[in-house]
Short mmCIF file of C-alpha atoms and ligand atoms in Angstrom, two decimals:
data_model
loop_
_atom_site.label_atom_id
_atom_site.label_comp_id
_atom_site.label_asym_id
_atom_site.label_seq_id
_atom_site.Cartn_x
_atom_site.Cartn_y
_atom_site.Cartn_z
CA ASP A 63 47.01 4.67 -1.12
CA ALA A 64 46.41 3.39 2.29
CA PRO A 65 48.90 2.93 4.72
CA ILE A 66 50.68 0.05 6.18
CA LEU A 67 49.26 0.80 9.80
CA ILE A 68 51.08 -0.44 12.88
CA VAL A 69 49.43 -0.99 16.07
CA GLY A 70 51.71 -0.59 18.59
CA ALA A 71 54.90 1.26 19.01
CA GLY A 72 57.00 -0.53 20.63
CA HIS A 73 60.34 -3.09 20.07
CA ALA A 74 58.13 -5.02 17.15
CA GLY A 75 56.27 -2.04 15.62
CA PHE A 76 59.29 0.54 15.48
CA GLN A 77 61.13 -1.87 13.88
CA LEU A 78 58.90 -2.99 11.12
CA ALA A 79 58.14 1.01 10.24
CA VAL A 80 62.33 1.61 10.19
CA SER A 81 62.90 -1.88 8.20
CA LEU A 82 60.33 -1.23 5.27
CA ARG A 83 61.97 2.34 5.34
CA GLN A 84 65.03 0.33 4.74
CA ALA A 85 63.95 -2.05 2.45
CA GLY A 86 62.75 0.37 0.21
CA TYR A 87 59.22 0.55 0.85
CA GLU A 88 58.02 4.50 -0.06
CA GLY A 89 54.22 4.55 0.47
CA PRO A 90 52.74 5.72 3.75
CA VAL A 91 53.81 4.16 7.20
CA GLY A 92 51.38 4.97 10.47
CA LEU A 93 52.32 3.75 14.20
CA ILE A 94 50.10 4.19 16.50
CA ASN A 95 51.35 4.95 19.58
CA ASP A 96 48.90 4.93 22.92
CA GLU A 97 52.05 5.81 25.43
CA PRO A 98 52.87 9.25 26.20
CA HIS A 99 56.26 8.93 24.82
CA LEU A 100 58.21 8.60 21.44
CA PRO A 101 58.68 4.94 20.87
CA TYR A 102 61.42 3.51 23.17
CA GLN A 103 63.63 0.53 24.64
CA ARG A 104 62.04 -1.50 27.69
CA PRO A 105 65.39 -3.27 28.52
CA PRO A 106 66.73 -0.36 30.18
CA LEU A 107 63.69 -0.17 32.42
CA SER A 108 64.76 -2.64 34.73
CA LYS A 109 68.86 -1.84 34.82
CA ALA A 110 70.72 0.84 33.27
CA TYR A 111 67.43 3.47 33.52
CA LEU A 112 66.29 2.63 36.66
CA LYS A 113 69.71 2.97 38.26
CA GLY A 114 71.14 5.48 36.99
CA GLY A 115 70.27 9.11 36.15
CA GLY A 116 70.00 9.50 32.51
CA SER A 117 67.03 11.23 30.80
CA PRO A 118 64.19 9.72 28.98
CA ASP A 119 66.13 10.64 25.90
CA SER A 120 67.88 7.89 26.77
CA VAL A 121 65.75 5.07 26.27
CA MET A 122 64.51 6.84 22.81
CA PHE A 123 65.21 5.42 20.22
CA ARG A 124 65.23 7.98 17.79
CA PRO A 125 64.63 11.53 18.26
CA GLU A 126 61.10 13.13 16.28
CA LYS A 127 62.95 14.36 13.33
CA PHE A 128 63.99 10.89 12.66
CA TYR A 129 60.46 9.87 11.90
CA HIS A 130 59.55 12.96 9.87
CA ASP A 131 62.47 12.70 7.62
CA GLN A 132 61.96 9.02 7.14
CA HIS A 133 58.17 9.93 6.84
CA ILE A 134 56.97 7.92 9.23
CA GLU A 135 53.24 9.10 10.69
CA LEU A 136 53.34 8.89 14.35
CA ILE A 137 49.97 8.48 15.26
CA ALA A 138 49.10 9.32 19.21
CA ASP A 139 45.95 6.92 19.44
CA ARG A 140 44.70 4.01 20.43
CA ALA A 141 43.26 1.35 18.37
CA VAL A 142 39.59 0.23 19.62
CA ALA A 143 38.14 -2.46 16.79
CA ILE A 144 39.32 -3.48 13.58
CA ASP A 145 36.91 -3.17 10.51
CA ARG A 146 38.28 -6.32 8.27
CA GLY A 147 35.89 -5.77 5.89
CA ALA A 148 36.46 -2.27 5.03
CA LEU A 149 39.75 -2.19 5.96
CA GLN A 150 39.86 0.56 8.63
CA LEU A 151 41.23 0.42 12.14
CA VAL A 152 38.71 2.30 14.04
CA CYS A 153 40.39 4.63 17.09
CA ALA A 154 40.05 5.80 20.24
CA SER A 155 39.94 9.30 19.28
CA GLY A 156 37.16 8.23 17.16
CA ALA A 157 38.86 8.80 13.34
CA SER A 158 38.55 5.62 11.36
CA ARG A 159 41.37 4.38 9.40
CA PRO A 160 42.08 2.70 6.14
CA TYR A 161 45.00 0.65 5.85
CA LYS A 162 46.18 -1.49 2.92
CA HIS A 163 48.47 -4.16 5.64
CA LEU A 164 47.78 -3.91 9.58
CA VAL A 165 50.03 -5.44 11.49
CA LEU A 166 49.38 -6.20 15.31
CA ALA A 167 52.37 -5.61 17.41
CA THR A 168 50.31 -4.67 20.60
CA GLY A 169 52.55 -5.90 22.96
CA ALA A 170 51.72 -7.20 26.41
CA ARG A 171 50.76 -6.36 29.95
CA ASN A 172 51.53 -6.67 33.55
CA ARG A 173 49.30 -9.74 34.94
CA LEU A 174 47.77 -8.23 38.16
CA LEU A 175 48.47 -8.95 41.62
CA ASP A 176 45.27 -10.08 42.55
CA VAL A 177 45.15 -9.85 46.50
CA PRO A 178 43.74 -7.84 49.09
CA ASN A 179 44.46 -4.46 49.03
CA ALA A 180 46.65 -4.67 45.21
CA ASP A 181 44.99 -1.42 44.50
CA LEU A 182 47.66 0.28 47.01
CA GLU A 183 49.04 3.23 45.64
CA ASP A 184 52.70 1.85 46.22
CA VAL A 185 51.96 -1.37 44.96
CA LEU A 186 53.46 -1.04 41.47
CA TYR A 187 54.86 -2.70 38.09
CA LEU A 188 57.69 -2.50 35.60
CA ARG A 189 56.85 -2.02 32.47
CA SER A 190 56.56 1.04 31.00
CA LEU A 191 59.17 4.12 31.04
CA ASP A 192 56.54 6.12 33.34
CA GLU A 193 56.30 2.90 36.21
CA SER A 194 60.13 2.89 35.85
CA GLU A 195 60.49 6.52 36.18
CA LYS A 196 58.38 6.72 39.35
CA LEU A 197 60.23 3.63 40.73
CA ARG A 198 63.56 4.95 40.63
CA GLN A 199 62.28 8.29 42.32
CA LEU A 200 60.98 6.13 45.40
CA PHE A 201 64.26 5.05 45.88
CA THR A 202 65.08 7.86 47.56
CA THR A 203 62.18 7.35 50.10
CA ARG A 204 61.46 3.90 50.64
CA ARG A 205 63.34 1.89 52.78
CA ARG A 206 61.94 -1.93 52.51
CA VAL A 207 60.63 -3.25 49.58
CA VAL A 208 59.03 -6.75 48.65
CA VAL A 209 58.88 -7.58 45.50
CA VAL A 210 56.68 -10.25 43.94
CA GLY A 211 57.80 -12.93 41.93
CA ALA A 212 61.36 -14.27 40.90
CA GLY A 213 61.58 -13.91 37.74
CA PHE A 214 63.57 -11.73 35.36
CA ILE A 215 61.91 -8.19 35.58
CA GLY A 216 61.42 -9.14 39.32
CA LEU A 217 65.50 -9.95 40.25
CA GLU A 218 66.67 -7.11 37.92
CA PHE A 219 64.57 -5.04 40.27
CA ALA A 220 65.49 -6.34 43.31
CA ALA A 221 69.07 -5.87 42.36
CA THR A 222 68.55 -2.92 41.29
CA ALA A 223 67.12 -1.87 44.98
CA ARG A 224 69.21 -3.40 46.96
CA SER A 225 72.38 -1.43 45.18
CA LYS A 226 70.25 1.91 46.48
CA GLY A 227 70.16 0.60 49.88
CA LEU A 228 66.91 -0.71 50.54
CA GLU A 229 65.76 -3.54 52.24
CA VAL A 230 64.85 -6.22 49.54
CA ASP A 231 62.64 -9.07 50.06
CA VAL A 232 61.85 -11.77 47.06
CA VAL A 233 58.11 -13.86 47.41
CA GLU A 234 58.21 -16.85 44.37
CA LEU A 235 55.69 -19.70 44.25
CA ALA A 236 58.64 -21.73 42.69
CA PRO A 237 61.45 -23.53 44.52
CA ARG A 238 63.48 -21.35 42.93
CA VAL A 239 64.64 -18.19 40.80
CA MET A 240 63.52 -18.22 37.32
CA ALA A 241 62.05 -21.47 37.39
CA ARG A 242 60.31 -21.14 34.40
CA ALA A 243 63.25 -19.94 32.40
CA VAL A 244 66.68 -21.66 33.64
CA THR A 245 68.38 -24.48 34.70
CA PRO A 246 68.72 -25.34 37.96
CA GLU A 247 72.24 -24.52 37.36
CA ILE A 248 71.93 -20.93 36.75
CA SER A 249 69.21 -20.44 39.66
CA GLU A 250 71.42 -21.42 41.90
CA PHE A 251 74.36 -19.41 41.04
CA PHE A 252 71.71 -16.07 40.78
CA GLN A 253 70.15 -17.03 44.31
CA GLN A 254 73.72 -17.38 46.04
CA ARG A 255 74.60 -13.80 44.34
CA HIS A 256 71.79 -11.93 45.39
CA SER A 257 71.71 -13.14 48.67
CA GLU A 258 75.39 -12.30 49.51
CA ALA A 259 74.05 -8.53 48.66
CA GLY A 260 71.45 -9.11 51.13
CA ILE A 261 68.32 -10.10 49.42
CA ARG A 262 65.92 -12.38 51.11
CA LEU A 263 64.79 -14.80 49.21
CA HIS A 264 61.57 -16.90 49.95
CA PHE A 265 60.06 -19.77 47.93
CA GLY A 266 57.50 -21.68 48.15
CA VAL A 267 55.25 -18.94 49.45
CA GLN A 268 52.78 -16.71 48.08
CA ALA A 269 51.90 -13.13 48.63
CA THR A 270 48.20 -13.47 49.75
CA SER A 271 47.31 -9.84 50.87
CA ILE A 272 49.00 -6.09 51.00
CA ALA A 273 48.51 -4.89 54.74
CA GLY A 274 48.07 -1.11 54.38
CA ASP A 275 48.11 1.67 57.04
CA GLY A 276 46.30 4.96 56.17
CA GLY A 277 46.33 3.95 52.47
CA ARG A 278 50.01 3.38 52.60
CA VAL A 279 52.01 -0.17 52.05
CA SER A 280 52.73 -1.39 55.43
CA GLY A 281 53.57 -5.26 54.67
CA VAL A 282 52.86 -8.43 52.44
CA ALA A 283 51.21 -11.08 54.06
CA LEU A 284 52.11 -14.69 52.79
CA SER A 285 50.65 -17.89 52.27
CA ASP A 286 52.83 -19.37 54.94
CA GLY A 287 51.12 -17.57 57.72
CA ARG A 288 54.46 -14.67 57.69
CA GLN A 289 54.20 -10.98 57.23
CA LEU A 290 57.24 -9.03 55.82
CA ALA A 291 57.45 -5.49 56.63
CA ALA A 292 57.62 -3.01 53.39
CA ASP A 293 56.75 0.42 52.24
CA LEU A 294 56.99 -0.51 48.90
CA VAL A 295 55.69 -3.75 47.04
CA VAL A 296 56.97 -4.33 43.26
CA VAL A 297 54.99 -6.73 41.36
CA GLY A 298 56.72 -9.11 38.70
CA ILE A 299 54.57 -12.15 37.86
CA GLY A 300 54.44 -11.61 34.40
CA VAL A 301 52.48 -10.62 31.90
CA LEU A 302 49.42 -11.55 29.39
CA PRO A 303 49.49 -10.64 25.91
CA ASN A 304 47.22 -7.70 24.26
CA VAL A 305 44.90 -10.36 22.14
CA GLU A 306 42.03 -8.75 22.63
CA LEU A 307 41.23 -6.32 19.75
CA ALA A 308 42.31 -9.21 17.08
CA GLY A 309 40.27 -11.63 19.48
CA GLU A 310 37.08 -9.07 18.82
CA ALA A 311 37.91 -8.57 15.44
CA GLY A 312 36.99 -12.33 14.81
CA LEU A 313 40.56 -13.74 14.41
CA PRO A 314 41.92 -17.24 16.17
CA VAL A 315 43.53 -16.02 19.56
CA ALA A 316 44.77 -18.44 22.02
CA SER A 317 47.93 -17.79 24.58
CA GLY A 318 48.17 -15.19 21.78
CA ILE A 319 47.22 -13.51 18.25
CA ILE A 320 47.50 -16.89 15.99
CA VAL A 321 49.93 -16.27 13.08
CA ASP A 322 51.42 -18.91 10.33
CA GLU A 323 55.25 -19.27 9.48
CA HIS A 324 54.50 -16.10 7.79
CA LEU A 325 53.25 -14.14 10.80
CA LEU A 326 49.79 -14.10 9.20
CA THR A 327 46.84 -13.71 11.02
CA ALA A 328 43.81 -15.88 9.30
CA ASP A 329 43.40 -12.40 7.72
CA PRO A 330 45.82 -11.87 4.66
CA ASN A 331 45.82 -8.38 5.73
CA ILE A 332 46.87 -8.69 8.78
CA SER A 333 49.83 -9.53 10.71
CA ALA A 334 50.96 -10.19 14.11
CA ILE A 335 54.54 -9.75 15.54
CA GLY A 336 56.57 -9.74 19.03
CA ASP A 337 55.22 -10.73 22.51
CA CYS A 338 51.02 -10.44 21.01
CA ALA A 339 51.97 -13.13 18.55
CA LEU A 340 51.37 -17.01 18.77
CA PHE A 341 53.43 -18.53 15.82
CA ALA A 342 54.04 -21.09 14.13
CA SER A 343 57.73 -22.25 14.37
CA GLU A 344 59.29 -24.86 12.26
CA ARG A 345 62.56 -24.91 13.67
CA PHE A 346 60.68 -26.16 16.83
CA GLY A 347 58.11 -27.53 15.12
CA ALA A 348 55.64 -25.71 17.95
CA SER A 349 53.63 -22.53 18.53
CA LEU A 350 55.83 -20.32 20.39
CA ARG A 351 55.09 -17.15 22.25
CA LEU A 352 58.00 -15.34 23.25
CA GLU A 353 58.96 -12.49 25.09
CA SER A 354 62.15 -10.65 23.68
CA VAL A 355 63.32 -7.96 21.81
CA GLN A 356 65.34 -10.46 19.67
CA ASN A 357 61.92 -12.07 18.71
CA ALA A 358 60.48 -8.32 18.28
CA THR A 359 62.60 -7.13 15.90
CA ASP A 360 63.77 -10.03 13.70
CA GLN A 361 59.76 -10.69 13.56
CA ALA A 362 59.20 -7.13 12.34
CA ARG A 363 62.34 -7.30 9.82
CA CYS A 364 60.64 -10.57 8.55
CA VAL A 365 56.80 -9.13 7.67
CA ALA A 366 58.83 -5.93 6.16
CA ALA A 367 60.97 -8.80 4.09
CA ARG A 368 57.27 -9.91 3.12
CA LEU A 369 55.25 -6.59 2.71
CA THR A 370 58.11 -5.22 0.49
CA GLY A 371 58.03 -8.74 -1.97
CA HIS A 372 60.68 -10.84 -0.36
CA ALA A 373 58.08 -13.40 1.54
CA LYS A 374 60.04 -16.13 4.02
CA ASN A 375 59.26 -18.12 6.54
CA TYR A 376 60.40 -16.87 9.94
CA ASP A 377 63.03 -18.66 11.15
CA GLY A 378 64.63 -15.99 13.59
CA PHE A 379 66.83 -17.73 16.20
CA PRO A 380 65.59 -17.03 19.83
CA TRP A 381 68.35 -15.32 21.64
CA PHE A 382 68.13 -13.44 25.34
CA TRP A 383 69.66 -11.55 28.01
CA SER A 384 69.16 -10.41 31.83
CA ASP A 385 71.76 -8.33 33.89
CA GLN A 386 71.25 -8.65 37.45
CA GLY A 387 73.55 -6.50 39.54
CA PRO A 388 76.78 -6.71 38.62
CA ASP A 389 75.83 -10.08 36.70
CA LYS A 390 75.13 -10.48 33.09
CA LEU A 391 72.85 -13.68 31.92
CA GLN A 392 72.46 -15.05 28.37
CA ILE A 393 70.61 -17.26 26.95
CA ALA A 394 71.15 -18.60 23.04
CA GLY A 395 68.03 -21.26 21.76
CA LEU A 396 65.25 -22.40 23.48
CA THR A 397 66.44 -24.36 26.90
CA THR A 398 62.90 -25.83 27.47
CA GLY A 399 63.00 -30.03 27.42
CA TYR A 400 66.42 -30.32 28.25
CA ASP A 401 67.22 -33.66 29.83
CA GLN A 402 71.14 -33.10 30.64
CA VAL A 403 72.56 -29.69 31.60
CA VAL A 404 76.58 -29.89 31.27
CA VAL A 405 78.56 -27.13 32.63
CA ARG A 406 81.77 -25.42 31.24
CA GLY A 407 83.36 -23.06 33.29
CA ASP A 408 83.71 -22.01 36.67
CA VAL A 409 81.06 -21.59 38.88
CA GLY A 410 82.88 -20.30 41.80
CA GLN A 411 84.48 -17.53 39.71
CA GLY A 412 80.87 -16.59 38.51
CA SER A 413 82.07 -17.17 34.68
CA PHE A 414 80.06 -20.41 33.58
CA SER A 415 77.50 -21.97 30.73
CA ALA A 416 74.81 -24.74 30.61
CA PHE A 417 74.89 -26.31 27.99
CA CYS A 418 71.39 -28.15 27.83
CA TYR A 419 70.89 -31.02 25.56
CA LYS A 420 67.96 -33.23 24.38
CA GLY A 421 68.36 -36.67 23.65
CA GLY A 422 72.25 -35.94 23.03
CA HIS A 423 71.63 -32.72 20.96
CA LEU A 424 73.02 -29.53 21.99
CA ILE A 425 69.36 -27.45 22.39
CA GLY A 426 70.33 -24.15 24.20
CA ILE A 427 73.46 -22.45 26.04
CA GLU A 428 72.68 -20.24 29.16
CA SER A 429 76.02 -18.79 30.01
CA VAL A 430 76.67 -16.31 32.97
CA ASN A 431 79.21 -13.27 32.44
CA ARG A 432 80.90 -15.72 29.54
CA ALA A 433 79.73 -13.91 26.23
CA SER A 434 82.12 -15.96 24.02
CA ASP A 435 79.96 -19.35 24.69
CA HIS A 436 76.87 -17.24 24.47
CA VAL A 437 78.22 -15.62 20.92
CA PHE A 438 79.31 -19.51 19.99
CA GLY A 439 75.69 -20.65 20.59
CA ARG A 440 74.00 -17.77 18.59
CA ARG A 441 75.73 -19.02 15.23
CA PHE A 442 76.29 -22.62 16.28
CA LEU A 443 72.80 -23.65 17.16
CA ALA A 444 71.63 -21.34 14.66
CA VAL A 445 72.42 -23.77 12.24
CA ASN A 446 71.57 -26.91 14.51
CA GLY A 447 74.98 -27.58 14.88
CA SER A 448 76.39 -29.75 17.77
CA ILE A 449 79.32 -31.21 20.19
CA THR A 450 79.14 -33.33 22.78
CA PRO A 451 78.45 -33.18 26.30
CA GLU A 452 82.41 -33.95 27.03
CA GLN A 453 83.30 -31.77 24.38
CA ALA A 454 80.80 -29.07 26.13
CA ALA A 455 82.40 -29.62 29.49
CA ASP A 456 85.97 -30.02 28.63
CA SER A 457 87.41 -26.10 29.07
CA ALA A 458 90.21 -27.27 26.54
CA PHE A 459 87.99 -28.07 23.68
CA ASP A 460 88.04 -25.28 21.55
CA LEU A 461 84.21 -24.08 20.68
CA LYS A 462 85.66 -22.14 17.59
CA ARG A 463 87.08 -24.77 16.15
CA ALA A 464 83.38 -26.11 16.32
CA LEU A 465 82.15 -23.45 14.71
CA ALA A 466 84.83 -23.52 11.65
P1 FAD B 680 55.91 -4.04 23.49
O1 FAD B 680 57.41 -3.30 23.63
O2 FAD B 680 54.96 -4.03 24.82
O3 FAD B 680 55.48 -2.40 22.66
C1 FAD B 680 53.63 -2.88 22.47
C2 FAD B 680 53.04 -1.31 22.42
O4 FAD B 680 51.78 -1.61 22.04
C3 FAD B 680 53.38 -0.82 23.87
O5 FAD B 680 53.90 0.31 23.50
C4 FAD B 680 52.07 -0.61 23.89
O6 FAD B 680 51.07 0.21 25.13
C5 FAD B 680 51.19 -0.81 22.53
N1 FAD B 680 49.36 -0.98 22.53
C6 FAD B 680 48.66 -2.25 23.12
N2 FAD B 680 47.69 -2.15 22.48
C7 FAD B 680 47.47 -1.38 21.91
C8 FAD B 680 46.38 -0.64 21.11
N3 FAD B 680 45.06 -1.06 20.94
N4 FAD B 680 46.67 0.53 19.99
C9 FAD B 680 47.54 1.39 20.53
N5 FAD B 680 48.87 0.80 21.00
C10 FAD B 680 48.99 0.20 21.84
N6 FAD B 680 63.65 -8.59 26.71
C11 FAD B 680 65.08 -8.97 26.19
O7 FAD B 680 65.55 -9.53 25.34
N7 FAD B 680 66.38 -8.56 27.30
C12 FAD B 680 65.88 -7.86 28.17
O8 FAD B 680 67.00 -7.68 28.97
C13 FAD B 680 64.75 -7.34 28.45
N8 FAD B 680 64.57 -6.63 29.54
C14 FAD B 680 63.80 -5.99 29.48
C15 FAD B 680 63.24 -5.43 30.65
C16 FAD B 680 61.55 -4.73 31.09
C17 FAD B 680 61.39 -3.58 32.12
C18 FAD B 680 60.77 -5.21 30.07
C19 FAD B 680 59.09 -4.85 30.14
C20 FAD B 680 60.85 -5.88 29.48
C21 FAD B 680 61.83 -6.56 28.80
N9 FAD B 680 61.93 -7.31 27.87
C22 FAD B 680 63.76 -8.05 27.24
C23 FAD B 680 60.90 -7.77 26.89
C24 FAD B 680 61.10 -6.46 25.84
O9 FAD B 680 61.02 -5.84 26.19
C25 FAD B 680 59.61 -6.84 25.12
O10 FAD B 680 59.74 -8.92 24.57
C26 FAD B 680 59.47 -6.07 23.65
O11 FAD B 680 59.21 -4.85 24.16
C27 FAD B 680 58.40 -7.02 22.51
O12 FAD B 680 58.14 -5.86 21.97
P2 FAD B 680 56.85 -5.68 21.41
O13 FAD B 680 56.76 -4.71 20.43
O14 FAD B 680 56.21 -6.65 20.97
O15 FAD B 680 55.61 -5.55 22.62
#
């Protein structure tokens, strides 16, 4: 019996292996892992792990014994080609592995900064455990960091670096932080909080080159002619989905590996899930590629259900979180495309939510230090519920009543 082979042992791949066993699947399962660690969680890499003194074990999903006990074969290798006709996966080690069903859970990789001197040793990224480990060690020896990109990861890193006493500059081309992901109300709050913490934010500018001194970073030149001093540069300018394995095997790819509402590629023997998958969402009537733990794990569960005889369309409801300094941002739903924003709560007290509307219908809720609104949003929006903007703005309006 050929195994179900999973390429990539990140959030999606790991969850799929676990969910197959939980669903009672007894056939062989192989999890191809190209990283030099047991499968681990990424969110702590820019949060607790980066900040604290936890050991690498603290971010592992499970100890080695778990895989052994569950008969999940962890395969330390890298997939390099798919022979679809022969149902075989070719690996970097030279091994050809037969599969019954292949699941691509290859995730995404850092988008690289393309400016002169970006290859200097102290220009770093934050996606893997090794990168997080290296950065947290550098907190003790580095004084001034320039963070390129004010997205979630750039800001989480910036807040942690600042809390460790480093001088921090953040450079962002957009006019506000997290501009592609959140409403201006949320951006403004975080800008104020980061500024109060002593982080200097520079908007509407690009890093144009890295200045080096004897192979070491000494600064970052900006598009407006300024130069920021630095002995460390951390780049957080987004990721690129790992689609090459699929594309080279002749599977349709665009801004992700194209899958249908069942998360199947054009080949009935190959699925794709997680950060790498561009999926047909019935819920949103659009093709989406999402980068979140929720998306990776829910898609894994959906494919596990299909492979164990319980096929259903993927209908996961998106939610996300980001911890920046002492503040917790939580997002329920997809807030892109809104035409009205209503604030509930107290911005001054640092506890509020932005309720986002499109055509009078509630489509998403972004909450800052207001977990109850977020929990409401996840339950209520998942069933397409809506309350009026007036009700949302009225703190006396009981959200629980709307849920009932
Ligand atoms: P990944 O976790 O990227 O795993 C893909 C794996 O496949 C990798 O190990 C990769 O090396 C491997 N791989 C790729 N190609 C091959 C190949 N050819 N052969 C073998 N293996 C291969 N999301 C949230 O919801 N909340 C957060 O707070 C949050 N914080 C984050 C903080 C950081 C620092 C990072 C980097 C991400 C964060 N995310 C967060 C995003 C979340 O971690 C990702 O959406 C999630 O990891 C996606 O899971 P995945 O399995 O699709 O991809």
